[in-house]
CSV table of C-alpha atoms in Angstrom, one decimal:
chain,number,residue,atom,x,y,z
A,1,UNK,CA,42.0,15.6,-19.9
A,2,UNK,CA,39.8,18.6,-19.4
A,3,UNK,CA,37.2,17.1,-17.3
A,4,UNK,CA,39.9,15.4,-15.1
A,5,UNK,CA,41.0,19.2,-14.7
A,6,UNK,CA,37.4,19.9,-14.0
A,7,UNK,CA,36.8,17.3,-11.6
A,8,UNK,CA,40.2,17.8,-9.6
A,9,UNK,CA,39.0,21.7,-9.4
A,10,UNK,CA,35.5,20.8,-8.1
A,11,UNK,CA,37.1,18.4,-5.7
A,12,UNK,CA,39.8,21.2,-4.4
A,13,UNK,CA,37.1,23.6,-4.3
A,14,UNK,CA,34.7,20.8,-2.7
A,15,UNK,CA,37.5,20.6,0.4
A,16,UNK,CA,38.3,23.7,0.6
A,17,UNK,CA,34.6,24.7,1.9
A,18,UNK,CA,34.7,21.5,4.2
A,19,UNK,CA,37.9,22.4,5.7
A,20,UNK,CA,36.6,26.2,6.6
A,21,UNK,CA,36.7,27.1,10.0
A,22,UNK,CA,34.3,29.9,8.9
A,23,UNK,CA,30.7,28.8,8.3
A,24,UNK,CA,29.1,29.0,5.0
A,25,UNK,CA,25.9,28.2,3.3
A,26,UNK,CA,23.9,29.1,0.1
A,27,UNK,CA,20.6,30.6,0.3
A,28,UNK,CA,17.5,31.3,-1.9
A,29,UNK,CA,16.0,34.7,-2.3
A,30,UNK,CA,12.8,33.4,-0.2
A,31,UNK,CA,15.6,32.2,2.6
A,32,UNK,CA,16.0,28.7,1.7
A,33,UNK,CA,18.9,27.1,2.6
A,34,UNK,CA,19.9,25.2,0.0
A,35,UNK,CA,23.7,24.1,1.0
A,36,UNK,CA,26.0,24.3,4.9
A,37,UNK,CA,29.3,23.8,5.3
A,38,UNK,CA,31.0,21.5,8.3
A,39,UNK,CA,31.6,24.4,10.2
A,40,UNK,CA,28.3,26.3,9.5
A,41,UNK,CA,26.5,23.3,11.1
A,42,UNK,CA,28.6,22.8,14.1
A,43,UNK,CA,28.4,26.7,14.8
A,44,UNK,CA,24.3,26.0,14.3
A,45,UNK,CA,24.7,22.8,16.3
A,46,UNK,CA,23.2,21.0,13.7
A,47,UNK,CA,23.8,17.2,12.6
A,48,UNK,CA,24.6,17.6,8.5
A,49,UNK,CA,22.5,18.0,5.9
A,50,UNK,CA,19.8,19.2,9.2
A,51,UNK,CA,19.5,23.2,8.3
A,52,UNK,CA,18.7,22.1,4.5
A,53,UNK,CA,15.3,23.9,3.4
A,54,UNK,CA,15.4,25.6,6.8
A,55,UNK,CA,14.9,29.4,6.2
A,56,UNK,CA,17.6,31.5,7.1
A,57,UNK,CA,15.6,34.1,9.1
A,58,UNK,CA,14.6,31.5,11.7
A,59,UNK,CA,18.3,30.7,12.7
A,60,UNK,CA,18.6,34.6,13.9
A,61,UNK,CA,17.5,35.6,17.8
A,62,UNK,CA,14.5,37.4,17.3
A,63,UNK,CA,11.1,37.1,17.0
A,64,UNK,CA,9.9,36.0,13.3
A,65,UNK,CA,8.7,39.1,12.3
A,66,UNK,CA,11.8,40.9,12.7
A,67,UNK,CA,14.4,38.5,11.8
A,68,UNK,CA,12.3,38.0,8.4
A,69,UNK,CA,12.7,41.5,7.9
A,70,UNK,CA,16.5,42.0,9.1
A,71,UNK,CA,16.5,39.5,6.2
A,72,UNK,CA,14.7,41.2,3.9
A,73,UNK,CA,16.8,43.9,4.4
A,74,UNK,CA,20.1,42.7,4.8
A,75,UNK,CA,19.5,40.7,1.4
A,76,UNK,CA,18.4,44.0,-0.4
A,77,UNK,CA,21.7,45.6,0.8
A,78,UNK,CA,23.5,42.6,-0.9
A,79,UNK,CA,21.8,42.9,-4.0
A,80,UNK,CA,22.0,46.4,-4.4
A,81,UNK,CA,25.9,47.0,-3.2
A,82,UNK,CA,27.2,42.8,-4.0
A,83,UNK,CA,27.7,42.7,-0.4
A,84,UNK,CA,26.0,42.9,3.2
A,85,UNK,CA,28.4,42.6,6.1
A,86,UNK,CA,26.9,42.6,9.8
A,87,UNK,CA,27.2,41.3,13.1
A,88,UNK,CA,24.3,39.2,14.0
A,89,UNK,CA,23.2,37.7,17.4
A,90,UNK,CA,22.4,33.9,15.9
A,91,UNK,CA,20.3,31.5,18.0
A,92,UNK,CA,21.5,27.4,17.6
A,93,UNK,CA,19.3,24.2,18.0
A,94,UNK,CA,20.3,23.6,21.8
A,95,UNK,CA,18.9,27.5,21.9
A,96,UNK,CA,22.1,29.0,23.0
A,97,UNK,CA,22.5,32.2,21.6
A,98,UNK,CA,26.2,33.4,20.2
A,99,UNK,CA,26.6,35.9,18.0
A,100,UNK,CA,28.5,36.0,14.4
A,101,UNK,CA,30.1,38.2,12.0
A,102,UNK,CA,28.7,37.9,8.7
A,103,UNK,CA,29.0,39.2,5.0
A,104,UNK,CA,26.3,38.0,2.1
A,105,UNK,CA,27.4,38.1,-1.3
A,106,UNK,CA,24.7,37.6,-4.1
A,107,UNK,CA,25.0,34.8,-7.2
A,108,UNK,CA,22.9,33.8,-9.8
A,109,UNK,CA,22.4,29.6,-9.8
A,110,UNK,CA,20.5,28.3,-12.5
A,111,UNK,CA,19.5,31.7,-13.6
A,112,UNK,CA,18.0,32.1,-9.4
A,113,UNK,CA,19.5,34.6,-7.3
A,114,UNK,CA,20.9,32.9,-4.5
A,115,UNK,CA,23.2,34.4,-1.2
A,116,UNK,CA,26.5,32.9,0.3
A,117,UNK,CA,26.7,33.7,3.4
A,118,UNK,CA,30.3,33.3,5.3
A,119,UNK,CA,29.9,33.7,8.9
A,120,UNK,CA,32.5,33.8,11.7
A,121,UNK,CA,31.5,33.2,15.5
A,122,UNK,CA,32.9,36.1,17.3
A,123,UNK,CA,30.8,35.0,20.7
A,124,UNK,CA,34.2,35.4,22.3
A,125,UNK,CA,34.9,39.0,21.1
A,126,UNK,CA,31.6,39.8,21.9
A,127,UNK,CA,31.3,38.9,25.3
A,128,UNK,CA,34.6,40.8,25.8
A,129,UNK,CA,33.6,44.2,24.5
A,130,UNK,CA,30.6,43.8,26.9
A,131,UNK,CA,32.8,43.4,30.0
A,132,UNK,CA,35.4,46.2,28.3
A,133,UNK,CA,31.8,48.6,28.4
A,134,UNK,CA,31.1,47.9,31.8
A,135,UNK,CA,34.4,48.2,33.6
A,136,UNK,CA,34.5,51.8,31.0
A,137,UNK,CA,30.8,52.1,32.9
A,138,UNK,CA,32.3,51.3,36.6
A,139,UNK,CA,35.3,53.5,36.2
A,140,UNK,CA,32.9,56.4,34.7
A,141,UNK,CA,30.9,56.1,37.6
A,142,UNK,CA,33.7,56.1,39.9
A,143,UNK,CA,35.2,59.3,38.8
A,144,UNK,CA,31.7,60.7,39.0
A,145,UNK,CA,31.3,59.5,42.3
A,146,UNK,CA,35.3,61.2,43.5
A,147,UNK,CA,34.5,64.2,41.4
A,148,UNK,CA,31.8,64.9,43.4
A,149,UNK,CA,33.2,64.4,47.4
A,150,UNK,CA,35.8,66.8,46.1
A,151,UNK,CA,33.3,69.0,45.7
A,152,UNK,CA,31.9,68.8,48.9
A,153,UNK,CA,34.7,68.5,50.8
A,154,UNK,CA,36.1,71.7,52.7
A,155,UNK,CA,38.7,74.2,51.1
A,156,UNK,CA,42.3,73.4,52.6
A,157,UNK,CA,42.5,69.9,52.4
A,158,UNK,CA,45.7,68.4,50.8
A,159,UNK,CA,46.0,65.3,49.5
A,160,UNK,CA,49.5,63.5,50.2
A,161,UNK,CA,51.1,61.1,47.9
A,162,UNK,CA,53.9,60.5,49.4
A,163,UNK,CA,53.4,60.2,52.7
A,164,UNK,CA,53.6,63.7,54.5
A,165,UNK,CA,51.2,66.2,54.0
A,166,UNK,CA,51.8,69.8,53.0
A,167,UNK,CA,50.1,72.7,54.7
């Protein structure tokens, strides 16, 4: 009876991760991924099982050097506080870049240290907040722009807003 509970737990946990619309995978301390989820893969745009033994660094948008040591770092903060939480500008196998929301919790497997890493794709957001900054930029510059004829324009003028003008 107990390892008919076990196995029914393993399976429910099992679909659980398949069924995520967040993507998730398990990584070594030296960046090895050792386990994707459905969803982690299809963000990635990887067939399954493709990112296995892949190092996470190389799935981030930068050059080697520096995603190895946003890594490095971002691991360090995991181990140190039990969590790292981030956005992260992610590059997939077509080379598209889109850009996720991540948090990397540390567990021991097998008396290794290992990472899961639960990542949301929050492209969408992001790419609105960029247009939200530049409109912010365009309307800055246009009060700039009307600050500055009022300046320059002669004392006496009025400015009518409802049609007439007063003297």
């Amino acid at each position: 009876v107990e390892s008919a509970n076990a196995r029914q737990a393993l399976a429910m946990q099992a679909r659980v991760l398949e069924s995520m619309a967040e993507g998730v995978c398990v990584f070594r301390e030296s960046g090895s991924i050792l386990f994707t989820n459905p969803a982690f893969d299809q963000m990635f745009g990887a067939e399954r099982g493709r990112l296995l033994g892949t190092n996470i660094a190389d799935l981030k948008d930068a050059p080697a050097d520096e995603a190895r040591r946003r890594y490095a770092s971002a691991v360090a903060e995991a181990r140190r506080s039990n969590c790292w939480e981030g956005d992260q500008r992610q590059r997939n196998c077509r080379g598209e870049v889109f850009y996720t929301h991540t948090r990397i919790t540390p567990i021991q497997l097998d008396q290794e240290w290992c990472y899961v890493s639960v990542q949301e794709d929050i492209s969408e957001k992001h790419r609105a907040d960029e247009a939200l900054h530049a409109l912010n930029q365009d309307l800055r510059d246009r009060v700039q722009e009307m600050t500055t004829l009022l300046d320059v324009l002669p004392v006496g003028i009025g400015i009518a807003t409802d049609g007439t003008a007063d003297n």
